[in-house]
XYZ file of C-alpha atoms in Angstrom:
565
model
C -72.652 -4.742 -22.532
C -70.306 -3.721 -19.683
C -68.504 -7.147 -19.276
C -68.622 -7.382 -23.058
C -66.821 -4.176 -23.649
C -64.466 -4.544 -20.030
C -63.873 -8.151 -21.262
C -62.492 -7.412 -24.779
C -60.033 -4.290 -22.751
C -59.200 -7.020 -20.481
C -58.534 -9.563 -23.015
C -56.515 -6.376 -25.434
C -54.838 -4.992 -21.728
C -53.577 -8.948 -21.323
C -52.319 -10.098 -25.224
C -50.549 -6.090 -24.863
C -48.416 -7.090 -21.614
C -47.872 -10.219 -22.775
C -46.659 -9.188 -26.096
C -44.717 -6.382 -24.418
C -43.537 -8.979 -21.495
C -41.848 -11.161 -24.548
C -40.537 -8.032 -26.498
C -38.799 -7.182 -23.529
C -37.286 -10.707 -22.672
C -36.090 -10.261 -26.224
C -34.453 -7.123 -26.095
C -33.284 -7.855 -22.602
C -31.532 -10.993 -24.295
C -29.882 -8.556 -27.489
C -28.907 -5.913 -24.813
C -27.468 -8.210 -22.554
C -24.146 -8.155 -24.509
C -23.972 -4.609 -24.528
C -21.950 -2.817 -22.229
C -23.408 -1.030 -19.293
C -22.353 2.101 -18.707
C -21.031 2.149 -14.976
C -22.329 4.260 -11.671
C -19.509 5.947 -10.233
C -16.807 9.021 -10.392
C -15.818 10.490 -13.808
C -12.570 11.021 -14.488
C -12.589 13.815 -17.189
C -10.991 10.711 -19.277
C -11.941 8.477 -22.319
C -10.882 5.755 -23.094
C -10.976 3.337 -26.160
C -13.212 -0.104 -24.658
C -12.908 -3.398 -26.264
C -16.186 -4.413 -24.985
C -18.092 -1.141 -26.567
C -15.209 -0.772 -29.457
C -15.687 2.842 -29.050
C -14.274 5.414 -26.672
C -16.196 5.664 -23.518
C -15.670 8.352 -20.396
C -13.853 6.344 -17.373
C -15.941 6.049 -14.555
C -14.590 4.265 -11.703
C -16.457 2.677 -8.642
C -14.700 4.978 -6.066
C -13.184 8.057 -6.603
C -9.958 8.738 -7.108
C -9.439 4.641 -7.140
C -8.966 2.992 -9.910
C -8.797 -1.356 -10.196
C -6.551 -2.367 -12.523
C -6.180 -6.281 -13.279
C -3.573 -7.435 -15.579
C -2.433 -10.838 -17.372
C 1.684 -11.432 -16.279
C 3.747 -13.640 -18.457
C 3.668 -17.362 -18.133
C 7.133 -17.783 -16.907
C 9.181 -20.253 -18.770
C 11.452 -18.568 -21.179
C 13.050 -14.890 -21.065
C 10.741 -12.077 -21.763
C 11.180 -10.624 -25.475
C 10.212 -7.054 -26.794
C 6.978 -7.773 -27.211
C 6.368 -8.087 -23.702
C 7.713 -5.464 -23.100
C 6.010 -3.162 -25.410
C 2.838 -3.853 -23.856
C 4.005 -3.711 -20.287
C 5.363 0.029 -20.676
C 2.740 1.681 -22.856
C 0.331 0.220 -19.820
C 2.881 1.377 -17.442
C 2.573 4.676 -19.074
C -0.937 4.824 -18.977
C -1.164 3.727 -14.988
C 1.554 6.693 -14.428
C -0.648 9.541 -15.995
C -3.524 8.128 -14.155
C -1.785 8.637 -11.160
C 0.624 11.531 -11.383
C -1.404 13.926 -14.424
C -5.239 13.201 -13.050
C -4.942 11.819 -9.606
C -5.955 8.877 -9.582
C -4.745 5.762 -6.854
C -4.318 2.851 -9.264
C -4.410 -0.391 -7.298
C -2.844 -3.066 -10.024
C -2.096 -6.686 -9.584
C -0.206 -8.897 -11.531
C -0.792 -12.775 -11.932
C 2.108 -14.625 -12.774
C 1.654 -18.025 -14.427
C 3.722 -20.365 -13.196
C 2.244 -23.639 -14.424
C 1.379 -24.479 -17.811
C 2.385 -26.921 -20.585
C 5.628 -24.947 -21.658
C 6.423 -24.694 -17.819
C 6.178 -28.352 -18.047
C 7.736 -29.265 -21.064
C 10.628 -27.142 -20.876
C 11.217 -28.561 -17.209
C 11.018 -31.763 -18.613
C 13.288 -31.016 -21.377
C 16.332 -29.646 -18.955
C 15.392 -32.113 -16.150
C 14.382 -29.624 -13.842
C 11.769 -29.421 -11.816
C 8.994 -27.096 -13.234
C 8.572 -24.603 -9.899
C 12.282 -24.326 -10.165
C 11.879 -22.981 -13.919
C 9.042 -20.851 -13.376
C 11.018 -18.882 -10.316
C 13.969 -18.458 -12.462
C 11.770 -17.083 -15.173
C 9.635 -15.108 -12.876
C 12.764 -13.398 -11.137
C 14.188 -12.876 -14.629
C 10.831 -11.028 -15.662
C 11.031 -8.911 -12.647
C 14.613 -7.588 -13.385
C 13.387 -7.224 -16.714
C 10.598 -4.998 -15.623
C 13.105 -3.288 -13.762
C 15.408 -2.321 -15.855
C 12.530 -1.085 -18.195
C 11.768 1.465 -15.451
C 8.524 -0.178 -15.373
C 6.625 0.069 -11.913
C 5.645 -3.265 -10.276
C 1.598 -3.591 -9.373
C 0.897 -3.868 -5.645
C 1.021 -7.720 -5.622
C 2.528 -9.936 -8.065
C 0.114 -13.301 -7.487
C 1.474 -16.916 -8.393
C -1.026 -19.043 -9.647
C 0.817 -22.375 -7.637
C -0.349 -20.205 -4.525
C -3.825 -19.725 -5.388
C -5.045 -23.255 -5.987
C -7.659 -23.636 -3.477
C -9.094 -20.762 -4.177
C -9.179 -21.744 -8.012
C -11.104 -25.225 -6.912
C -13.762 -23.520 -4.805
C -14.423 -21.060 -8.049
C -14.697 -23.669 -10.078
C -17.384 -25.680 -7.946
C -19.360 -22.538 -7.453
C -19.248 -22.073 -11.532
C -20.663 -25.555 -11.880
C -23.422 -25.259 -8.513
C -24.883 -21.869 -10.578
C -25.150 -24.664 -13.830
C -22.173 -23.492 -15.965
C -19.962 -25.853 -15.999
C -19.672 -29.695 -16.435
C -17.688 -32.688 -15.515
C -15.947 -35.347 -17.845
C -15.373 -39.199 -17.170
C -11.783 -38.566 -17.596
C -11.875 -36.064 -14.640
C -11.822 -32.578 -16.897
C -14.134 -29.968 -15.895
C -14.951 -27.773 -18.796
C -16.740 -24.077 -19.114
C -20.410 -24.617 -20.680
C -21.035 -21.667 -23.211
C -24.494 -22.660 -24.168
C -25.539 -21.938 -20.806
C -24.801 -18.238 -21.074
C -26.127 -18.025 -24.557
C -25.544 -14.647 -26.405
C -23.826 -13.326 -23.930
C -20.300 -15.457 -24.926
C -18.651 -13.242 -27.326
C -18.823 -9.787 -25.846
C -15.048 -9.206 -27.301
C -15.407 -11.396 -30.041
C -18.477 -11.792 -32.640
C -18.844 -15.626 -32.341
C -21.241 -16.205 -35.179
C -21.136 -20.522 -35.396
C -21.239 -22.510 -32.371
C -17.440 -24.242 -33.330
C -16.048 -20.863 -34.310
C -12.703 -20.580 -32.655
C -13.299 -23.079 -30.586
C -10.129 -24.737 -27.992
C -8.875 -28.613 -28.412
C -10.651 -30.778 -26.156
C -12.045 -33.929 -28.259
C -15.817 -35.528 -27.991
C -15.674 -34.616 -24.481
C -17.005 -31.362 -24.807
C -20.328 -31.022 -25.273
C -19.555 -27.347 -27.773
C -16.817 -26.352 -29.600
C -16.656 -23.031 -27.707
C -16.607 -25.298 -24.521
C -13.058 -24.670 -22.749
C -11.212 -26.380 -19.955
C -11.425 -24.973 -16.165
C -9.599 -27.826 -14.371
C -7.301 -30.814 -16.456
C -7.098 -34.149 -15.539
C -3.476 -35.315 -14.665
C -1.045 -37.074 -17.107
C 2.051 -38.619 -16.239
C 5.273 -37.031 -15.469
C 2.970 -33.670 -14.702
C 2.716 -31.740 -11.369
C -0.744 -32.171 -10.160
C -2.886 -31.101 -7.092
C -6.256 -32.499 -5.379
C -9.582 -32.004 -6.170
C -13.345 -33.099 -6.354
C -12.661 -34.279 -9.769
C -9.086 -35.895 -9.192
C -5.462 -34.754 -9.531
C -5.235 -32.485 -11.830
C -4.219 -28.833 -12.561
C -6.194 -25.361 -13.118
C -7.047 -24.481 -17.012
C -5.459 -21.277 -18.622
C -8.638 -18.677 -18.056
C -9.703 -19.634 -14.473
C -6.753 -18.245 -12.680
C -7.566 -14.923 -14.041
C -10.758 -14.974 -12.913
C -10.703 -16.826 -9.466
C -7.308 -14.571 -8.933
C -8.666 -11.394 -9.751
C -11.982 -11.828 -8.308
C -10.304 -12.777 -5.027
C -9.024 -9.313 -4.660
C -11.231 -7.223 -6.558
C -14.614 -9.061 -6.022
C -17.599 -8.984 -8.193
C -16.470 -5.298 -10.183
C -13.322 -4.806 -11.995
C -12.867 -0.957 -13.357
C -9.962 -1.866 -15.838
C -8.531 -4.938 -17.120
C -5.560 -4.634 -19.605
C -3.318 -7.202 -21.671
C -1.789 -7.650 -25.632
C -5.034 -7.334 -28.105
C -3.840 -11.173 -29.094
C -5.267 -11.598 -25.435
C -8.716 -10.536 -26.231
C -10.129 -13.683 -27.219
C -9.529 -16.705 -26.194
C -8.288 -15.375 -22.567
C -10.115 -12.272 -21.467
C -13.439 -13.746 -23.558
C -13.245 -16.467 -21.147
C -12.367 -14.767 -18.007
C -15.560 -12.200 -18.708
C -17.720 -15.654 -19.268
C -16.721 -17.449 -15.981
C -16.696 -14.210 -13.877
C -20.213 -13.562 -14.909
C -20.912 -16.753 -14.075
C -19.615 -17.029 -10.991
C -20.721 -13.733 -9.589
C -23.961 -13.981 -11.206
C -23.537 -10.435 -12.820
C -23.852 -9.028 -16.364
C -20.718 -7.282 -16.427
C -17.852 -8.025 -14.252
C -15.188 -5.818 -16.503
C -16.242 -2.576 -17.142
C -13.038 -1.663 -19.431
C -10.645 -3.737 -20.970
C -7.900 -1.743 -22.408
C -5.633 -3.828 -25.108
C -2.085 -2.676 -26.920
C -1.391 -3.435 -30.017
C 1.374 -5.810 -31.388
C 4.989 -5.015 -31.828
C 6.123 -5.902 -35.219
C 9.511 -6.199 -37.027
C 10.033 -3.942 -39.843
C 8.255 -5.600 -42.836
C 6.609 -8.660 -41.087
C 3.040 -8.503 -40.667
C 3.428 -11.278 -37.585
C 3.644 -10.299 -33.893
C 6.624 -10.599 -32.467
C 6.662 -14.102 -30.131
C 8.819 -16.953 -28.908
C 6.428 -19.802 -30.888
C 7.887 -17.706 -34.126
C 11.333 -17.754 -33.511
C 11.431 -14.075 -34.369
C 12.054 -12.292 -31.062
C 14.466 -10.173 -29.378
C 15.102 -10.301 -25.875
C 14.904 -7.531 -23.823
C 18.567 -8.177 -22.222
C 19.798 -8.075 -25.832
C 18.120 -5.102 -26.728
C 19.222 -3.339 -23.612
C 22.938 -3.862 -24.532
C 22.348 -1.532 -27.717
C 19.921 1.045 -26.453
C 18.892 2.387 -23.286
C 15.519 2.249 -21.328
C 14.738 6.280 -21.875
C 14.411 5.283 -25.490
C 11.973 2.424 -25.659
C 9.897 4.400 -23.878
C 10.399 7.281 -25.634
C 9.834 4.161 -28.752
C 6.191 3.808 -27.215
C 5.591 7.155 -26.706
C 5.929 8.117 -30.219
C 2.400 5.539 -31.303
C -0.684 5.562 -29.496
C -0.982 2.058 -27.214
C -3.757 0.660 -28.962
C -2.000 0.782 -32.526
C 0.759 -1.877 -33.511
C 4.181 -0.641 -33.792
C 7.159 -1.745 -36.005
C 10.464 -2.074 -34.451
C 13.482 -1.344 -36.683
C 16.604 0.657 -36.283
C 14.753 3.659 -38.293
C 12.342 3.797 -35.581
C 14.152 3.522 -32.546
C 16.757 6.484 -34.567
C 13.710 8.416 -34.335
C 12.948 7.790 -30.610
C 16.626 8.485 -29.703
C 16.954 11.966 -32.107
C 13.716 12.988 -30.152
C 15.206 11.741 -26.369
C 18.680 13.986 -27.893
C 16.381 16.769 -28.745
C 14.874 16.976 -25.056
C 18.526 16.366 -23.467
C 20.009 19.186 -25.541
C 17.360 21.574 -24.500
C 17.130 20.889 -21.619
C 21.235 21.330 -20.928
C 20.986 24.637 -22.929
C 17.849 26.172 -21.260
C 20.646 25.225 -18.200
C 23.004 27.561 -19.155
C 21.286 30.299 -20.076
C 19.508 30.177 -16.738
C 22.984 30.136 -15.369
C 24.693 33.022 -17.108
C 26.880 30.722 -19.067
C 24.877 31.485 -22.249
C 24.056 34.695 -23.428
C 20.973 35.220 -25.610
C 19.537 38.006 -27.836
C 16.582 39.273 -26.008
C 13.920 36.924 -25.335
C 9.630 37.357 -26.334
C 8.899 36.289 -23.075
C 5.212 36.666 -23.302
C 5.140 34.826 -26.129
C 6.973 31.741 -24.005
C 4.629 32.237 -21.217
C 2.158 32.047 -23.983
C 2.879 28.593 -25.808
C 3.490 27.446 -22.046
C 0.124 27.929 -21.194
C -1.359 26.350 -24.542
C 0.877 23.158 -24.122
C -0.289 22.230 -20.638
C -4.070 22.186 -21.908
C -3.204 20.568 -25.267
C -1.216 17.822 -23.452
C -3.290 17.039 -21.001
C -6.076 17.540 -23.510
C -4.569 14.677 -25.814
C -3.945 12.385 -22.462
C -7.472 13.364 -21.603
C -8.274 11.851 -25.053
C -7.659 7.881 -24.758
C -4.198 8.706 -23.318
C -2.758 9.928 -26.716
C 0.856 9.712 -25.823
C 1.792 10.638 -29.874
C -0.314 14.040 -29.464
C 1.114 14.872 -25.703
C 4.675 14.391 -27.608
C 3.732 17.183 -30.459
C 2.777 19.730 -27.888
C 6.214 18.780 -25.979
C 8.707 19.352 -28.830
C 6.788 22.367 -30.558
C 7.482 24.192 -26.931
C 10.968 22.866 -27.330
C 10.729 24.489 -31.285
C 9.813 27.751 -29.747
C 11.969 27.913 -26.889
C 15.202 26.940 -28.734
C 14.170 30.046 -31.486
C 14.072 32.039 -28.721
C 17.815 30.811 -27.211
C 20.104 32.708 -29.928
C 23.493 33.600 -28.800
C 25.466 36.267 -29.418
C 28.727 37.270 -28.665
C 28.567 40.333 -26.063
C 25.619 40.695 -24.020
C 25.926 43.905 -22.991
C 22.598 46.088 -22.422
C 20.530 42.982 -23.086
C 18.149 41.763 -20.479
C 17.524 38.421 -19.721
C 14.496 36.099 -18.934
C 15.429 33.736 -17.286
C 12.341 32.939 -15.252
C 10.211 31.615 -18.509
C 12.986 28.956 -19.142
C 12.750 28.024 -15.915
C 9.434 27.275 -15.823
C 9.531 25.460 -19.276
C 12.427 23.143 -18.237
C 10.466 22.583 -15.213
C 6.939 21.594 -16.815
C 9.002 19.839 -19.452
C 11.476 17.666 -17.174
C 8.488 17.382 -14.912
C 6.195 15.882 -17.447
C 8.545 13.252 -19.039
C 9.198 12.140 -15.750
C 5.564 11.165 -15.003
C 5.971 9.205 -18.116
C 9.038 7.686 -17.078
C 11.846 9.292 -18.673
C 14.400 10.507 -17.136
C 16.216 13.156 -18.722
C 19.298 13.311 -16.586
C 19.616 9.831 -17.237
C 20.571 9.790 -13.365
C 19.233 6.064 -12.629
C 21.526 4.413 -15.819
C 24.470 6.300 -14.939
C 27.890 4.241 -13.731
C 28.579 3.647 -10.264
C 31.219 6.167 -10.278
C 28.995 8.655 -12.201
C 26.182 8.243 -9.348
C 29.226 9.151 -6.741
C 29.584 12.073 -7.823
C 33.871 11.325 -8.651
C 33.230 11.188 -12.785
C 31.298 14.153 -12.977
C 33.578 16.553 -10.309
C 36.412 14.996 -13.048
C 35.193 16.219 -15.900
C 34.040 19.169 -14.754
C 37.567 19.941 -13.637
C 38.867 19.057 -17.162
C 36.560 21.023 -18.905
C 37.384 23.658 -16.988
C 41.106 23.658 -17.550
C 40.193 23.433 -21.199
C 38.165 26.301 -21.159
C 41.294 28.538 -19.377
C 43.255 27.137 -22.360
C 40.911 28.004 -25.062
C 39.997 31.699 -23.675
C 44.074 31.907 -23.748
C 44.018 30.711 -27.476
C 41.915 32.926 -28.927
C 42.914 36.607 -26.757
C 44.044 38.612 -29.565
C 47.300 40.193 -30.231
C 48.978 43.286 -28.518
C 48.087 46.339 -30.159
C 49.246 49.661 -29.820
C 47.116 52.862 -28.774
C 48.932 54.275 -32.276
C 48.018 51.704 -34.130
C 44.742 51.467 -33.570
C 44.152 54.973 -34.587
C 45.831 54.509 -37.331
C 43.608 51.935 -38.258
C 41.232 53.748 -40.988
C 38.408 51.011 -40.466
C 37.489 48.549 -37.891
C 39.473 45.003 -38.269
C 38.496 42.067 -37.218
C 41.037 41.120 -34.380
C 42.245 37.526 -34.690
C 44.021 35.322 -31.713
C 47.525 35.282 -32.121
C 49.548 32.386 -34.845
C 51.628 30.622 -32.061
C 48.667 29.814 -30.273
C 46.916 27.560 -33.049
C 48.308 24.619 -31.870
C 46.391 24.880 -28.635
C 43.115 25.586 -29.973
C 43.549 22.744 -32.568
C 43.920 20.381 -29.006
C 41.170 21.927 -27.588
C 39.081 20.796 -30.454
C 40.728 17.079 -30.877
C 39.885 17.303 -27.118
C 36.023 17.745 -27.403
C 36.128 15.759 -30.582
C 37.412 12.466 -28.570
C 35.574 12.690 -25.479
C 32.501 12.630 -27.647
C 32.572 8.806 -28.099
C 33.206 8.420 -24.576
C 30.152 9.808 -24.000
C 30.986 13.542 -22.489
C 29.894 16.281 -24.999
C 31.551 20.242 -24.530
C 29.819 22.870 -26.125
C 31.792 26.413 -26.487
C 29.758 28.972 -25.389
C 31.636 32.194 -26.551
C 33.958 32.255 -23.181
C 32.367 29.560 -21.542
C 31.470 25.641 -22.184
C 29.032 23.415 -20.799
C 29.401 19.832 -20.557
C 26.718 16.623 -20.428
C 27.068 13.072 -20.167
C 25.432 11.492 -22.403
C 24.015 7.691 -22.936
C 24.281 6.858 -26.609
C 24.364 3.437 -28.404
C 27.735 1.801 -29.745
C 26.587 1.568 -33.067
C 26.241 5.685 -33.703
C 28.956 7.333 -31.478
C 31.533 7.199 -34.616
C 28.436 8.585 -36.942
C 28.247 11.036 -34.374
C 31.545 12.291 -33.525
């Protein structure tokens, strides 16, 4: 009875852990393409994840160290808008990661610098395709420059990493991922991996957006790690022949040569997302033998032209490049451009918006230049609710960092910003004798300070000091005008002193008048004014403050400095 009872247990204990054994291969095989949360140091941040299309809180290997991997441009043509779109909102993001929470970013850059428009367009200008690809590349980099846009630790050419690219690839195929051709092609095998290709991208059917390739491959999904070499094309050595490195595989052999087998961020255009970064994740994986080499990817949305639904790009013919656009606006106001829309969302570009971005940049100058002079004496205020300043101070540091805090929500940050700049300018109302009234000018202080402050962690300058002429930046333009508008205020304060009166005539006087500057001196006030009126367009804008003026240089496009004037 014993063995007959123990024996059915024994048989029930077996078929139970054999049932639960295959249940959890099962779910082990579902949850496999789910995204595993990371060990390591929170941040206080989240952050909206491609791979979990949710926000998720940042937590990074080490703390206060954040890896940050990045796809550069494939450098064969000048770099448009678009580009830059996505390289400044990320640039924003990377500078309130290091400047708002603390946080060491370590970013690198590839730089593509073979490919088939590399080659064709050498081809096309009979020019050797490394000669086109460092024009581009040093093109891109003033570019980036002149965007104000920081440059990552190490900019990495993928000409210079070839080696390293061919040892990946042999490793991919030694772990059994990867396959040869007769024509010398090594391509990426997806079955191999199973459900685990398509952690960006639902990939339902096994040819769903699959890459050329012909009956070569043995899938659909199948995509090329190293290309046989055709004629006429630059090529380099290899186990499987001359040939060249796919698009995908320098990402990955690149970025795992510096980061390893763990990346905390990887960011790049959502039109990026699949086939690139699905690709990269799959041969990553592979080669490190992990289940999740990314833990974020972070993706910004298209930039569009007003009333096209179509990114902007160079294959469309509907681009504008960023030396183009810089001759009609400045670099303050893209950004300010991108700080206006969260990064993830897409973002039309038209002449209403970028109105918008430079009415809010105008906004920030002309407080910040009036907050100035009342801090100076030079503008004299009704008295000030300084509590309530201190007040709405306090609330807009923890709403902005709040909204950064919250998927870096640069539109949100923005809101807190100019309702401070609302309340403060209520607050600035001048009047014409300020005797008796006591001043704050302490609470100003400390708003232009977290204000100015906090636009330059995002990269705007408000002084405009780093686009400002060479003789600007000497100091000779500004000691100029400040002599000018000096001499016209002498001239104006002599304008309007009012007539001689006598000691009998005032008493005489039944009621208070109004005393008005004498007639003669109309003329000059009427140049004073033609004055300020015409050094507008120039860019130098007087503002009368009762017996004083203040001046600023200011930055604004051709096309509105009649509108304005």
């Amino acid at each position: 009875i014993f063995w007959s009872i123990n024996g059915c247990a024994v048989a029930y204990f077996y078929e139970l852990c054999r049932t639960r054994k295959a249940t959890s291969r099962t779910v082990c095989s579902e949850t496999r393409k789910r995204w595993i949360k990371p060990a390591g140091f929170d941040t206080g941040i989240k952050t909206f994840n491609s791979l979990t299309k949710q926000k998720e809180p940042l937590l990074l290997a080490r703390e206060g160290i954040a890896t940050w991997y990045s796809c550069g441009p494939t450098v064969y043509d000048d770099s448009h808008l678009g580009h830059a779109c996505s390289y400044v909102r990320f640039d924003i993001l990377q500078r309130i990661l290091t400047r708002l929470f603390g946080i060491n970013v370590t970013h690198v850059m590839v730089i593509t610098d073979i490919d088939d428009k590399i080659i064709k367009r050498g081809l096309e200008e009979n020019i050797s395709p490394f000669v086109i690809a460092r024009m581009y590349e040093e093109e891109f980099k003033k570019d980036m420059l002149a965007l104000k846009v920081l440059p990552p630790f190490a900019y990495m050419r993928v000409t210079e990493n070839i080696p390293g690219i061919v040892a990946f690839i042999e490793r991919i195929i030694r772990n059994g991922h990867a396959y040869t051709t007769g024509q010398g092609d090594v391509y990426f095998d997806t079955q191999s991996i199973g459900s685990r290709y398509g952690k960006l991208v639902n990939l339902s059917g096994a040819g769903e957006l699959g890459e050329p390739g012909g009956g070569a491959k043995k899938d659909l999904r199948d995509f090329v790690l190293w290309k046989a070499s055709k004629p006429l094309e630059p090529y380099w050595e290899s186990p499987w022949g001359r040939g060249r490195p796919g698009w995908h595989i320098e990402c990955s052999t690149i970025a795992s040569s510096v980061f390893g087998s763990q990346l905390d961020i990887h960011s790049g255009g959502i039109d990026l997302a699949f086939p690139h970064h699905e690709n990269e994740i799959a041969q990553c994986e592979a080669y490190h033998k992990c289940d999740q080499w990314g833990n974020y990817f972070l993706h910004s949305g298209h930039l569009h032209l007003k009333g096209s639904t179509e990114k902007m790009s160079k294959s469309l013919r509907n681009y504008i490049t960023i030396k183009d656009f810089l001759k009609s606006y400045t670099a303050n106001e893209f950004r300010l451009f991108c700080l206006l829309t969260k990064y993830r969302s897409a973002i039309d570009y038209s002449a209403a918006s970028m109105n918008e971005a430079q009415s809010t940049l105008a906004s920030l100058s002309a407080f910040m230049h009036s907050t100035q002079a009342y801090i100076q004496g030079h503008l004299q205020c009704q008295p000030v609710q300084e509590a309530f300043l201190w007040e709405r101070l306090a609330a807009t540091r923890t709403n902005v960092r709040a909204g950064l805090a919250d998927d870096f929500d640069t539109p949100k940050a923005m809101d807190a910003i100019m309702s401070l700049v609302h309340h403060s300018n209520c607050q600035l109302q001048p009047v014409s004798k300020a005797d008796g009234i006591s001043r704050s000018p302490a609470v100003f202080g400390a708003v232009l300070s977290y204000i100015s402050n906090f636009m330059d962690v995002l990269g705007v300058d408000l002084l405009d000091r780093k686009e400002s002429h060479a003789a600007d930046s000497s100091g000779v333009l500004h000691n100029v005008v400040e002599q000018l508008v000096r001499f016209r205020s002498e001239v104006r304060n002599f304008t309007l002193s009012v007539e001689d009166r006598s000691p009998q005539d005032l008493q005489a006087s039944a009621s208070p008048q109004r005393q008005k500057p004498r007639p003669d001196r109309a003329p000059l006030l009427q140049a004073c004014d033609a004055l300020r009126k015409d050094l507008m367009p120039l860019g130098v804008q007087i503002r009368d403050r009762g017996t004083t003026s203040t001046w600023e240089i200011t930055q604004q496009p051709r096309d509105n400095r009649d509108k304005d004037s």
